Short mmCIF file of C-alpha atoms in Angstrom, two decimals:
data_model
loop_
_atom_site.label_atom_id
_atom_site.label_comp_id
_atom_site.label_asym_id
_atom_site.label_seq_id
_atom_site.Cartn_x
_atom_site.Cartn_y
_atom_site.Cartn_z
CA MET A 1 -11.82 25.98 7.14
CA LEU A 2 -11.69 24.93 3.52
CA GLN A 3 -14.86 23.24 2.31
CA ASP A 4 -15.60 21.97 -1.16
CA ARG A 5 -18.96 22.27 -2.90
CA PHE A 6 -20.03 18.88 -1.52
CA GLY A 7 -19.55 19.96 2.11
CA ARG A 8 -16.31 18.07 2.70
CA THR A 9 -13.70 19.78 4.86
CA ILE A 10 -10.28 19.80 3.21
CA ASP A 11 -7.70 19.70 5.98
CA TYR A 12 -5.01 17.43 4.52
CA LEU A 13 -2.38 18.31 1.91
CA ARG A 14 -0.20 15.69 0.27
CA LEU A 15 2.91 17.53 -0.87
CA SER A 16 5.15 16.02 -3.56
CA VAL A 17 8.71 17.35 -3.39
CA THR A 18 9.92 15.33 -6.40
CA ASP A 19 8.46 13.10 -9.09
CA ARG A 20 11.69 11.08 -9.29
CA CYS A 21 12.37 7.78 -7.59
CA ASP A 22 15.28 5.39 -7.18
CA LEU A 23 12.93 2.40 -7.64
CA ARG A 24 10.68 1.42 -10.53
CA CYS A 25 7.65 -0.25 -8.97
CA HIS A 26 5.73 -1.53 -11.96
CA TYR A 27 2.40 -0.12 -10.74
CA CYS A 28 3.85 3.39 -10.46
CA ILE A 29 6.57 4.31 -12.99
CA PRO A 30 6.85 2.62 -16.39
CA LYS A 31 10.13 0.93 -17.20
CA GLY A 32 12.31 3.30 -19.20
CA PHE A 33 10.18 6.35 -18.33
CA LYS A 34 12.10 9.62 -18.77
CA GLY A 35 9.33 12.22 -18.69
CA PHE A 36 10.19 13.68 -15.31
CA GLU A 37 9.62 17.35 -14.51
CA GLU A 38 12.55 19.68 -15.20
CA PRO A 39 14.17 21.00 -11.97
CA ASP A 40 13.56 24.62 -13.04
CA ASN A 41 9.84 23.85 -12.76
CA TRP A 42 10.07 22.42 -9.25
CA LEU A 43 8.65 24.63 -6.55
CA THR A 44 11.48 26.06 -4.46
CA PHE A 45 11.47 25.62 -0.70
CA ASP A 46 10.38 29.25 -0.32
CA GLU A 47 7.46 28.67 -2.71
CA ILE A 48 6.49 25.43 -0.97
CA GLU A 49 6.52 27.16 2.41
CA ARG A 50 4.30 29.95 1.08
CA VAL A 51 1.75 27.49 -0.27
CA VAL A 52 1.70 25.34 2.87
CA ALA A 53 1.45 28.43 5.08
CA ALA A 54 -1.56 29.57 3.05
CA PHE A 55 -3.19 26.15 3.43
CA ALA A 56 -2.49 26.29 7.17
CA ARG A 57 -4.14 29.70 7.47
CA LEU A 58 -7.17 28.18 5.73
CA GLY A 59 -7.41 25.36 8.26
CA THR A 60 -5.18 22.61 6.88
CA ARG A 61 -3.53 20.84 9.81
CA ARG A 62 -1.98 17.78 8.18
CA VAL A 63 0.77 17.68 5.57
CA ARG A 64 2.43 14.57 4.18
CA LEU A 65 5.69 14.76 2.24
CA THR A 66 5.52 12.48 -0.79
CA GLY A 67 7.09 11.86 -4.20
CA GLY A 68 8.30 10.03 -6.22
CA GLU A 69 10.72 9.31 -3.43
CA PRO A 70 10.80 12.43 -1.23
CA LEU A 71 14.16 11.62 0.35
CA LEU A 72 15.81 12.18 -3.03
CA ARG A 73 15.08 15.92 -2.69
CA ARG A 74 18.23 17.55 -1.39
CA ASN A 75 18.01 19.13 2.08
CA LEU A 76 14.53 17.77 2.70
CA THR A 77 15.03 17.86 6.46
CA ALA A 78 15.53 21.63 6.25
CA LEU A 79 12.20 21.97 4.45
CA ALA A 80 10.53 19.71 7.02
CA ALA A 81 11.80 21.95 9.83
CA ARG A 82 10.37 25.03 8.11
CA LEU A 83 6.98 23.39 7.57
CA SER A 84 6.66 21.92 11.05
CA ALA A 85 7.25 25.40 12.52
CA LEU A 86 4.36 26.99 10.63
CA PRO A 87 1.48 28.25 12.82
CA GLY A 88 -1.37 25.74 12.84
CA MET A 89 0.69 22.80 11.63
CA GLN A 90 -0.23 19.81 13.78
CA ASP A 91 0.88 16.75 11.84
CA LEU A 92 3.83 16.51 9.46
CA SER A 93 4.49 13.02 8.10
CA ILE A 94 6.30 11.36 5.20
CA SER A 95 5.72 8.49 2.77
CA THR A 96 8.91 6.80 1.56
CA ASN A 97 10.25 3.63 0.00
CA ALA A 98 12.81 3.70 2.86
CA THR A 99 15.88 3.05 0.70
CA GLN A 100 17.33 6.34 1.99
CA LEU A 101 15.63 6.33 5.37
CA ALA A 102 18.54 4.94 7.42
CA ARG A 103 20.51 8.13 6.69
CA HIS A 104 17.66 10.53 7.26
CA ALA A 105 15.36 9.13 9.98
CA GLN A 106 16.99 10.93 12.90
CA GLY A 107 17.17 14.22 11.03
CA LEU A 108 13.52 13.98 10.02
CA ALA A 109 12.48 13.35 13.61
CA GLU A 110 14.50 16.34 14.81
CA ALA A 111 12.92 18.47 12.06
CA GLY A 112 9.41 17.74 13.33
CA VAL A 113 8.30 14.76 11.25
CA ARG A 114 6.35 12.49 13.56
CA ARG A 115 5.09 9.59 11.45
CA VAL A 116 6.32 7.57 8.51
CA ASN A 117 4.64 5.32 5.95
CA VAL A 118 6.95 2.85 4.23
CA SER A 119 6.13 1.18 0.92
CA LEU A 120 6.96 -2.53 1.21
CA ASP A 121 5.06 -5.07 -0.87
CA SER A 122 6.79 -8.29 0.21
CA LEU A 123 9.33 -9.73 2.63
CA ARG A 124 10.75 -11.98 -0.08
CA ARG A 125 13.85 -10.44 -1.56
CA GLU A 126 13.20 -11.82 -5.02
CA CYS A 127 9.63 -10.52 -5.01
CA VAL A 128 10.74 -7.04 -3.95
CA ASN A 129 13.31 -7.11 -6.75
CA GLU A 130 10.60 -8.12 -9.24
CA ILE A 131 8.19 -5.39 -8.14
CA THR A 132 10.66 -2.52 -7.68
CA GLY A 133 13.33 -3.40 -10.21
CA HIS A 134 15.99 -3.27 -7.50
CA ASP A 135 17.35 -5.54 -4.78
CA SER A 136 16.24 -2.99 -2.18
CA LEU A 137 14.95 -5.10 0.72
CA PRO A 138 18.12 -4.81 2.89
CA GLN A 139 18.05 -1.01 2.56
CA VAL A 140 14.36 -0.90 3.46
CA MET A 141 14.92 -3.03 6.56
CA ALA A 142 17.78 -0.77 7.66
CA GLY A 143 15.51 2.22 7.16
CA LEU A 144 12.76 0.70 9.28
CA THR A 145 15.25 0.01 12.08
CA ALA A 146 16.48 3.60 11.94
CA ALA A 147 12.91 4.94 12.00
CA LYS A 148 12.16 2.97 15.16
CA GLN A 149 15.37 4.17 16.78
CA ALA A 150 14.54 7.78 15.89
CA GLY A 151 11.15 7.48 17.61
CA LEU A 152 9.00 7.93 14.53
CA ALA A 153 5.59 6.49 15.36
CA PRO A 154 3.40 5.01 14.22
CA ILE A 155 5.34 3.32 11.46
CA LYS A 156 2.93 2.10 8.80
CA ILE A 157 3.76 -0.48 6.16
CA ASN A 158 1.98 0.21 2.86
CA MET A 159 1.53 -3.03 0.92
CA VAL A 160 -0.06 -2.87 -2.53
CA ALA A 161 -1.74 -6.27 -2.82
CA MET A 162 -1.50 -7.75 -6.31
CA LYS A 163 -3.12 -10.93 -7.56
CA GLY A 164 -0.62 -13.64 -8.38
CA ILE A 165 2.34 -11.49 -7.34
CA ASN A 166 2.33 -10.94 -3.59
CA GLU A 167 -1.10 -11.99 -2.30
CA ALA A 168 0.49 -15.10 -0.77
CA ASP A 169 2.85 -12.83 1.20
CA ILE A 170 0.13 -11.09 3.21
CA ASP A 171 0.21 -13.55 6.13
CA ALA A 172 3.97 -13.16 6.48
CA MET A 173 3.61 -9.38 6.42
CA VAL A 174 0.97 -9.54 9.17
CA GLY A 175 3.39 -11.55 11.33
CA PHE A 176 6.22 -9.12 10.58
CA CYS A 177 4.12 -6.13 11.62
CA ILE A 178 2.91 -7.84 14.79
CA ALA A 179 6.50 -8.69 15.76
CA ASN A 180 7.73 -5.14 15.15
CA GLY A 181 4.77 -3.07 16.31
CA PHE A 182 4.06 -1.71 12.83
CA VAL A 183 0.63 -0.85 11.41
CA LEU A 184 -0.07 -2.81 8.23
CA ARG A 185 -2.05 -1.11 5.47
CA LEU A 186 -3.21 -3.20 2.54
CA ILE A 187 -3.91 -1.18 -0.61
CA GLU A 188 -5.79 -1.99 -3.79
CA ALA A 189 -4.00 -1.12 -7.02
CA MET A 190 -5.48 1.83 -8.91
CA PRO A 191 -5.73 2.16 -12.72
CA MET A 192 -3.49 5.23 -13.04
CA GLY A 193 -1.61 5.28 -16.34
CA ASP A 194 -0.77 2.15 -18.28
CA THR A 195 1.30 0.90 -15.34
CA GLY A 196 -1.64 0.95 -12.96
CA ARG A 197 -4.04 -0.54 -15.49
CA ASN A 198 -1.66 -3.41 -16.18
CA THR A 199 -1.28 -4.26 -12.48
CA ALA A 200 -3.06 -7.44 -11.40
CA TYR A 201 -5.92 -6.03 -9.30
CA LEU A 202 -6.81 -7.87 -6.11
CA ASP A 203 -10.14 -7.26 -4.33
CA LEU A 204 -9.29 -6.81 -0.64
CA GLN A 205 -12.76 -7.52 0.72
CA PRO A 206 -12.38 -11.34 0.94
CA ILE A 207 -8.90 -10.95 2.41
CA LEU A 208 -10.18 -8.53 5.01
CA GLN A 209 -12.95 -10.92 6.04
CA SER A 210 -10.41 -13.74 6.43
CA LEU A 211 -8.07 -11.63 8.54
CA LYS A 212 -10.94 -10.33 10.67
CA ALA A 213 -11.94 -13.88 11.53
CA ARG A 214 -8.38 -15.09 12.14
CA TYR A 215 -7.27 -12.21 14.38
CA ASP A 216 -10.65 -11.18 15.84
CA LEU A 217 -10.26 -7.72 14.34
CA GLN A 218 -12.55 -5.04 15.73
CA PRO A 219 -13.17 -1.59 14.21
CA GLU A 220 -10.62 0.94 15.44
CA ASN A 221 -12.08 4.36 16.14
CA ALA A 222 -8.92 6.13 17.27
CA SER A 223 -7.41 8.59 14.81
CA LEU A 224 -4.45 7.03 13.00
CA GLY A 225 -3.90 9.77 10.46
CA GLY A 226 -5.88 11.85 8.01
CA GLY A 227 -5.91 9.41 5.12
CA PRO A 228 -8.52 7.08 3.65
CA ALA A 229 -7.67 3.81 5.43
CA ARG A 230 -10.28 1.99 7.47
CA TYR A 231 -8.66 0.45 10.54
CA TRP A 232 -9.20 -2.66 12.68
CA ARG A 233 -7.39 -3.72 15.84
CA ALA A 234 -6.81 -7.30 16.93
CA SER A 235 -8.48 -8.21 20.23
CA GLY A 236 -5.96 -8.62 23.01
CA SER A 237 -3.01 -7.17 21.08
CA ASP A 238 -1.68 -3.95 19.60
CA PHE A 239 -1.80 -5.16 16.01
CA THR A 240 -3.65 -2.74 13.77
CA LEU A 241 -4.68 -3.38 10.17
CA GLY A 242 -5.74 -0.72 7.71
CA VAL A 243 -7.26 -1.26 4.28
CA ILE A 244 -7.42 1.25 1.45
CA THR A 245 -10.03 0.11 -1.05
CA PRO A 246 -10.54 2.73 -3.79
CA ILE A 247 -12.05 0.13 -6.12
CA SER A 248 -14.04 -2.37 -4.06
CA GLN A 249 -15.33 0.16 -1.47
CA HIS A 250 -14.46 3.74 -2.32
CA PHE A 251 -14.22 6.47 0.31
CA CYS A 252 -14.95 9.54 -1.82
CA ALA A 253 -17.75 10.84 0.43
CA THR A 254 -15.23 11.53 3.21
CA CYS A 255 -12.28 12.65 1.06
CA ASN A 256 -10.45 15.42 2.91
CA ARG A 257 -7.33 15.87 0.80
CA VAL A 258 -5.77 17.44 -2.26
CA ARG A 259 -2.32 16.87 -3.77
CA LEU A 260 0.32 19.42 -4.71
CA SER A 261 2.75 18.13 -7.33
CA VAL A 262 6.41 19.13 -7.50
CA ASP A 263 5.66 21.65 -10.27
CA GLY A 264 3.02 23.45 -8.23
CA THR A 265 -0.08 21.84 -9.71
CA LEU A 266 -2.92 21.11 -7.31
CA TYR A 267 -4.70 17.87 -8.18
CA MET A 268 -8.15 17.53 -6.66
CA CYS A 269 -8.60 13.76 -7.12
CA LEU A 270 -6.42 10.81 -8.11
CA GLY A 271 -9.14 9.52 -10.40
CA GLN A 272 -10.13 12.75 -12.17
CA ASN A 273 -8.33 15.40 -14.20
CA GLU A 274 -9.34 18.59 -12.38
CA LYS A 275 -6.25 20.62 -11.51
CA PHE A 276 -5.13 24.16 -10.68
CA GLU A 277 -1.65 25.54 -11.40
CA LEU A 278 -0.12 27.63 -8.62
CA ARG A 279 3.44 28.00 -9.92
CA PRO A 280 2.64 30.73 -12.50
CA LEU A 281 0.85 32.72 -9.82
CA LEU A 282 3.69 32.34 -7.33
CA ARG A 283 6.29 33.44 -9.87
CA ALA A 284 4.15 36.39 -10.93
CA GLY A 285 4.30 37.73 -7.36
CA ILE A 286 0.82 36.88 -6.08
CA SER A 287 0.01 38.26 -2.63
CA ASP A 288 -0.72 36.03 0.35
CA ALA A 289 -4.40 37.03 0.16
CA GLY A 290 -4.44 36.26 -3.55
CA LEU A 291 -2.83 32.88 -2.93
CA GLU A 292 -5.49 32.00 -0.37
CA GLN A 293 -8.21 32.98 -2.82
CA ALA A 294 -6.59 30.86 -5.54
CA ILE A 295 -6.59 27.85 -3.19
CA ARG A 296 -10.29 28.42 -2.45
CA GLU A 297 -11.00 28.51 -6.18
CA ALA A 298 -9.03 25.32 -6.67
CA ILE A 299 -11.00 23.49 -3.98
CA GLU A 300 -14.20 24.40 -5.81
CA LEU A 301 -12.99 22.18 -8.67
CA LYS A 302 -12.81 19.07 -6.50
CA PRO A 303 -15.12 16.42 -8.00
CA GLU A 304 -17.61 14.37 -6.02
CA ARG A 305 -15.88 11.06 -6.70
CA HIS A 306 -13.46 9.19 -8.90
CA GLU A 307 -14.57 6.96 -11.77
CA PHE A 308 -11.93 4.23 -11.66
CA LYS A 309 -14.55 1.56 -12.34
CA GLU A 310 -16.59 3.43 -14.92
CA LYS A 311 -13.65 4.99 -16.80
CA PRO A 312 -10.53 2.95 -16.00
CA GLY A 313 -8.62 4.45 -18.94
CA GLN A 314 -9.33 8.07 -18.06
CA ILE A 315 -6.18 8.90 -16.08
CA ILE A 316 -3.11 9.01 -18.29
CA ARG A 317 -0.67 10.52 -15.78
CA ILE A 318 1.31 8.09 -13.66
CA MET A 319 1.23 8.08 -9.87
CA SER A 320 4.62 9.74 -9.37
CA MET A 321 3.48 12.71 -11.48
CA THR A 322 0.52 13.36 -9.18
CA GLY A 323 2.25 12.75 -5.88
CA GLY A 324 1.57 9.67 -3.79
#
C-alpha cells in the first residue's frame, strides 16, 4: 500500500483525461481562458494505462475519471474498459457535467464504470445559464435520465453552494434528489485561481444543521465512495446528503487521494503546489519498477494539509488544470 509521510494510505487516484470543458462555470474556468494544454502533451491511453496499472500494483483501488469535462476526450469508453480490466481495480467512476452523458451513459456502464457524479448547481434554467455560461439544463437532465437507465448507481449530484447565487435553490435540489433517488452533495467553493477566489463563499455548517433538523439526518457509516464527503441519511427514507467542507471543516487528516492531470503531472493537494511530473519519465522509457518508485517518491511530497484559509491567494492554477 502507498502511505505518505503522515501515515495516510493513498488508495484513490483522480485521473484527468482533459483540461477542456464545454461549459464555463465561473468558479472553475475564467471567461475567455485559452491556456489549455496542447494535445501533444496529453498522456496517451497507453501512458494512462501504464500509470494506473502502477498505482493499482501499489494498492490503489479507486480511480475517478475527471476533467475539465472527461466526456470530451474521444473514445473515453475504450479507455474506461482498459482501466476497469486492470488487476486490483475495484471502483471506476466518473465526474461529469452531464451535457454529453445521454450519448455515453450506456457505453460507460458496459465499459465498467459503476458510479457517476454530476455537477448541477441549480434546477433553475436561468441560474444554470448564469453559472455555466450555457443553457445546459435540458442536456443535463437528459444525461441523468440516461445514467439511471444504464444502471449507473449511485448517482450523486454535486452542487457548489454560493452565497447570493444558488443558496436559495438548495431546498429544491433536496426535493429533486429525494424524488429521483440521487445522493446530494453540497460543496463549499475553494479559492483556486482568481475564479475560485471571486466566487461568493457560503459556509455550509449552518445549512447542514438546518437540513439535519428538517429531515432528521443521521450519520451514514456505509461507504459511499473514496472521497472527502461526510454523509447523513434521512430517518425513514433513502435520501442521503453529503457535504464537502474544505474551508469550514477541512478533512486533510484523512486525505487518501492524489490527482493526475492530463499532461501527466501528479498534484498532491488542491491547496498546495507540490507536484511530480511523470510524462518526461514515461516518454524516456522508464521501466515499470522505475515508474512505481517514481510514484512512491511523489507521494512523499504530499503535504499535511492545505492552507486555503491562511493563504487564499497561493494557488494560481485553475481547477480544470489540476483535475476535478
